[in-house]
Coordinates of C-alpha atoms in Angstrom, one line a residue:
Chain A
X1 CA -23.8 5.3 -20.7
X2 CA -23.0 7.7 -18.1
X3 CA -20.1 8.6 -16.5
X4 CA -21.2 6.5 -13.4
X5 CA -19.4 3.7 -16.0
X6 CA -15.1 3.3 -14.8
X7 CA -14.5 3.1 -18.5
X8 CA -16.3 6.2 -19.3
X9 CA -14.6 8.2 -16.8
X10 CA -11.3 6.8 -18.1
X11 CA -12.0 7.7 -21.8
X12 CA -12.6 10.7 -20.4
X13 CA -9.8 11.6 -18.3
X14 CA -7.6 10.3 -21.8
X15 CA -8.9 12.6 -23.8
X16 CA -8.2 15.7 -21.1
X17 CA -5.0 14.2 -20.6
X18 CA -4.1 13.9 -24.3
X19 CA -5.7 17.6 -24.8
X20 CA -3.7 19.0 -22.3
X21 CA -0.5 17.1 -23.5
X22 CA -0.8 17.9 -26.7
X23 CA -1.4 22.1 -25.6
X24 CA 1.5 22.2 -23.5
X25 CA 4.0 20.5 -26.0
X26 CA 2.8 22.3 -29.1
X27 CA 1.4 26.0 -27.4
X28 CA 2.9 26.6 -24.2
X29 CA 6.6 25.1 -24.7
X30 CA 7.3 27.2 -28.2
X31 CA 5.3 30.0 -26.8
X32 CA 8.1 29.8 -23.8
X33 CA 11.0 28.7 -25.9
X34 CA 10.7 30.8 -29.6
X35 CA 8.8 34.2 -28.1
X36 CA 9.7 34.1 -24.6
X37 CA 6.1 33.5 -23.2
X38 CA 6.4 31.3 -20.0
X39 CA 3.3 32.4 -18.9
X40 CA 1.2 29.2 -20.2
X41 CA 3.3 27.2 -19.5
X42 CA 3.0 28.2 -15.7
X43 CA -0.6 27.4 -16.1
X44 CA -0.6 24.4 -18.2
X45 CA 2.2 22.5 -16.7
X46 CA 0.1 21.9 -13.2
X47 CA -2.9 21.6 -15.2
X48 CA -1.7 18.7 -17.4
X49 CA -0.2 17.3 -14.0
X50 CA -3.7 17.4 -12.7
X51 CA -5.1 15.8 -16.0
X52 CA -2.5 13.0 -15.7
X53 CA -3.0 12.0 -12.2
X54 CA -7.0 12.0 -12.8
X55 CA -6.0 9.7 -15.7
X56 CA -3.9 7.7 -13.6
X57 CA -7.0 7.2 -10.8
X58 CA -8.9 5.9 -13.5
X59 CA -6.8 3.8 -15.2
X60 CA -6.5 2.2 -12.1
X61 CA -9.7 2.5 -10.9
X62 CA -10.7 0.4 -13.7
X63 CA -7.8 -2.1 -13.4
X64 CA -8.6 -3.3 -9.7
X65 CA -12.1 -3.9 -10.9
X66 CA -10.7 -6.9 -13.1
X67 CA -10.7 -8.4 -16.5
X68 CA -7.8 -6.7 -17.7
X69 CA -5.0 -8.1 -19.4
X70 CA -1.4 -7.6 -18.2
X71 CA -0.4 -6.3 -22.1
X72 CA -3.9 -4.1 -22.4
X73 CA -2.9 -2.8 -18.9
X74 CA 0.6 -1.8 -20.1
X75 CA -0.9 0.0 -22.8
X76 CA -3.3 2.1 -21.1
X77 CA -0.3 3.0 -18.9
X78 CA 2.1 3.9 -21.4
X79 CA 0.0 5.5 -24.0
X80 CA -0.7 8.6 -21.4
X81 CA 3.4 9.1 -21.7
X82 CA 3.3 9.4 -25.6
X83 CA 1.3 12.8 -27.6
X84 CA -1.8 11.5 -29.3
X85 CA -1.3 8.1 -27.2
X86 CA -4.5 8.9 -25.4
X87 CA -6.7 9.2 -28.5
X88 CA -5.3 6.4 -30.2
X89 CA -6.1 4.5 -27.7
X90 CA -9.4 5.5 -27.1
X91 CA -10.1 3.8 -29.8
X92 CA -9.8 0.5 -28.4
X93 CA -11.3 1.4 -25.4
X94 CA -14.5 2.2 -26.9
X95 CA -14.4 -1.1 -28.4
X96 CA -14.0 -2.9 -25.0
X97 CA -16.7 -0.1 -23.6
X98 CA -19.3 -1.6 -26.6
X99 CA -18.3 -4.8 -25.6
X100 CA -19.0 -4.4 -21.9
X101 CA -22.7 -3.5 -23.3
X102 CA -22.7 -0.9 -20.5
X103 CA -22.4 -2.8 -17.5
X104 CA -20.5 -0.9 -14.8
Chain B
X1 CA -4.8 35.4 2.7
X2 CA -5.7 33.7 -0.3
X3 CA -2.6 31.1 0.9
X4 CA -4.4 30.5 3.8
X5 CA -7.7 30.2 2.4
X6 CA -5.8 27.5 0.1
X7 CA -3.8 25.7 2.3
X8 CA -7.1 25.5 4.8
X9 CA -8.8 23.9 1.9
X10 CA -6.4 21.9 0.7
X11 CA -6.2 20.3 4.2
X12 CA -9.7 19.5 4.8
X13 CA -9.9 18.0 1.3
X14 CA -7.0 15.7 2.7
X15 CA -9.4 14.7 5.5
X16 CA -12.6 14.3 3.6
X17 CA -10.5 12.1 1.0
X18 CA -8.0 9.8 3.6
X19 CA -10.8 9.9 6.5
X20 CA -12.6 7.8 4.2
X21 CA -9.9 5.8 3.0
X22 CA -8.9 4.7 5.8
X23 CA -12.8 4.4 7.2
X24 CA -13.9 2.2 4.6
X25 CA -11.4 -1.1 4.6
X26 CA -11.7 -0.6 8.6
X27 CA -15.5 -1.1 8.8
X28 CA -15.3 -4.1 6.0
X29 CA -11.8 -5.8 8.2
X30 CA -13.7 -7.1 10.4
X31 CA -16.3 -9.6 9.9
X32 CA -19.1 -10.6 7.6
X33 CA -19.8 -7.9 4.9
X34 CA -22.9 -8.2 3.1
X35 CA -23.9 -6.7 -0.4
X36 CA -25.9 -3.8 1.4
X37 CA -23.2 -2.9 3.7
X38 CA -20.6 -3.1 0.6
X39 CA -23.8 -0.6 -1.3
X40 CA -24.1 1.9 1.4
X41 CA -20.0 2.3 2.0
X42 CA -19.4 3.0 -1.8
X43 CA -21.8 6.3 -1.2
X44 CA -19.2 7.9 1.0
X45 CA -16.5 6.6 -1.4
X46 CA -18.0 8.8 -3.9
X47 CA -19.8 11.7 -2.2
X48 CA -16.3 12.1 -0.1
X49 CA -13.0 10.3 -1.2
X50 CA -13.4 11.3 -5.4
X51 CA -14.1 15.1 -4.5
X52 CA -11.9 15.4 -2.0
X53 CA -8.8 13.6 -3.9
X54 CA -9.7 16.8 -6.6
X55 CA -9.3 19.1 -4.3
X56 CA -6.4 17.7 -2.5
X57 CA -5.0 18.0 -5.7
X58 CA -5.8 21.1 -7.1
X59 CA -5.5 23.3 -3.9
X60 CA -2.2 21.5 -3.9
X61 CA -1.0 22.5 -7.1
X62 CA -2.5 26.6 -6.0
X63 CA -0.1 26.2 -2.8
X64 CA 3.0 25.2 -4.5
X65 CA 2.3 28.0 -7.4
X66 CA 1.9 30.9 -4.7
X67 CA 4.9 29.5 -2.8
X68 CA 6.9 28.5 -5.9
X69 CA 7.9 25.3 -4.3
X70 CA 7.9 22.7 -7.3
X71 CA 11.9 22.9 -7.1
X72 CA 11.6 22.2 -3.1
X73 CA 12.7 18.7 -2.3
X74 CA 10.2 17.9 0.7
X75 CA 7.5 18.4 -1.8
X76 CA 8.7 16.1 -4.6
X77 CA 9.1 13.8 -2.1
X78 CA 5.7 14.1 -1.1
X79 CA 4.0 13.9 -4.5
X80 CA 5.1 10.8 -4.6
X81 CA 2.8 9.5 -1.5
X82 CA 0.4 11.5 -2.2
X83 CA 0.5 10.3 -6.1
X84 CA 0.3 6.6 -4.6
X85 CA -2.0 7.6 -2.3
X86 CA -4.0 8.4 -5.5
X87 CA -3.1 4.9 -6.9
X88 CA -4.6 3.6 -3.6
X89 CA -7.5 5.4 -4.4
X90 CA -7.9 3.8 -7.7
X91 CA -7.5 0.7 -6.3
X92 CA -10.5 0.8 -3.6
X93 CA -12.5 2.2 -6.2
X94 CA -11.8 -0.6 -8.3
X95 CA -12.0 -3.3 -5.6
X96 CA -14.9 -2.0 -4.0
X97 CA -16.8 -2.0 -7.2
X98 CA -15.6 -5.5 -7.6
X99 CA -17.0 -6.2 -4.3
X100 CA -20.5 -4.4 -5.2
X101 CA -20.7 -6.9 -7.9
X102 CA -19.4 -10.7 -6.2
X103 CA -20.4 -9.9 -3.1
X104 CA -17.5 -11.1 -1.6
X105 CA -15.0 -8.5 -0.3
X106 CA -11.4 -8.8 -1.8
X107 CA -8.4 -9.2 1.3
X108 CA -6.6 -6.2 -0.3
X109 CA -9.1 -4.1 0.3
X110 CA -9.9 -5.2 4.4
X111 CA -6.4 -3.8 4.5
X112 CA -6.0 -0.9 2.6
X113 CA -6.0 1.2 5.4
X114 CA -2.8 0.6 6.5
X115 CA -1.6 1.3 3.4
X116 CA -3.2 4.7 3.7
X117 CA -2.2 5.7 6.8
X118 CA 1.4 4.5 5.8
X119 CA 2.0 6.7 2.9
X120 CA -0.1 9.7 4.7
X121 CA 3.0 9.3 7.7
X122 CA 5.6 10.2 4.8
X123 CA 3.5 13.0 3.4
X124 CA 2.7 14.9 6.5
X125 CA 6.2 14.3 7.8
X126 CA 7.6 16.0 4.5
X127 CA 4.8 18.8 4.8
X128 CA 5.6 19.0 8.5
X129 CA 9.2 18.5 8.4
X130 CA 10.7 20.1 4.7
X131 CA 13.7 18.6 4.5
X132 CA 15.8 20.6 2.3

């Protein structure tokens, strides 16, 4: 499956999101806060801004396509807020991508 | 110069991106649309609007950074249009792929294109105007 495939692109985004969440709360903000490096934060803020609002395209990219459910649409929302939320939930949506049996 | 090479980027990102935003729900408002019209208008969609929403974005964020405006209030104000802007983009996306599929074309997306050109009023004006 390529990443032609909405859910694809969305599993993907999650995963850059959570990647970039998880550098910027556990690298960048002690690097800032305990040494007094700001530096990557400057650079990882805007990127994880970027990574969220690509996130957010596709999660709604692949909600106006339909056959979501209002709670599995809350989820997808919300788990982009929370470190790890991402991952954990791209576990259920590579259920729903196997599922889908690849159709687009 | 880099600024201006940005901010010149950055603005005909904006155009590739909302040109065809606001394009694509105008050509499918009026009238039958059939299942190859539907096929060839999702091309654009994807050659244009998805690339140039990336850019928008990250020639955006290389502004702001070389400015230092992230504190400025005209451009928080703006991210939000231009975050539901994005949103909007999602939605076509969606919609036109549900469209692709039925072969019927959804009401919300014959009008998106006000929508669009709505929140592209307030983001320009803040851009234009910078309130402080």
């Amino acid at each position: 499956m390529s990443l032609s495939d909405p859910l694809r692109r969305l599993r993907l985004a999650g995963l850059i999101e959570g990647t970039t969440l998880l550098v910027l709360l556990l690298v960048a903000v002690p690097l800032k806060h305990l040494a007094g490096l700001p530096g990557l934060v400057s650079v990882m803020g805007p990127v994880h801004g970027l990574a969220f609002v690509a996130y957010l395209v596709a999660l709604v990219d692949n909600l106006a396509g339909g056959g979501w459910r209002p709670r599995d649409m809350m989820r997808a929302g919300l788990v982009a807020l929370v470190p790890l939320g991402t991952f954990i939930n791209d576990r259920w949506l590579a259920r729903r991508e196997a599922a889908q049996g690849g159709v687009a | 110069m880099i600024y201006i090479l940005t901010v010149t980027l950055h603005l005909v990102a904006m155009v590739a991106w909302v040109g065809t935003m606001v394009a694509i729900p105008a050509v499918l408002a009026r009238g039958p649309a059939t299942a190859d019209l539907v096929g060839r208008l999702r091309a654009p969609f994807r050659l244009l609007a998805t690339p140039g929403l990336l850019l928008v974005w990250a020639f955006g964020i290389a502004n702001a950074v070389q400015v230092d405006a992230f504190d400025d209030t005209w451009l928080q104000v703006k991210l939000v249009f231009v975050l539901a802007l994005s949103a909007v983009h999602g939605v076509m996306s969606g919609q036109l792929r549900r469209a692709g599929a039925t072969g019927e074309v959804p009401a919300l997306l014959r009008s998106l294109h006000w929508v669009v050109l709505a929140l592209l009023l307030g983001a320009v004006l803040m851009a234009v105007w910078k309130p402080a």
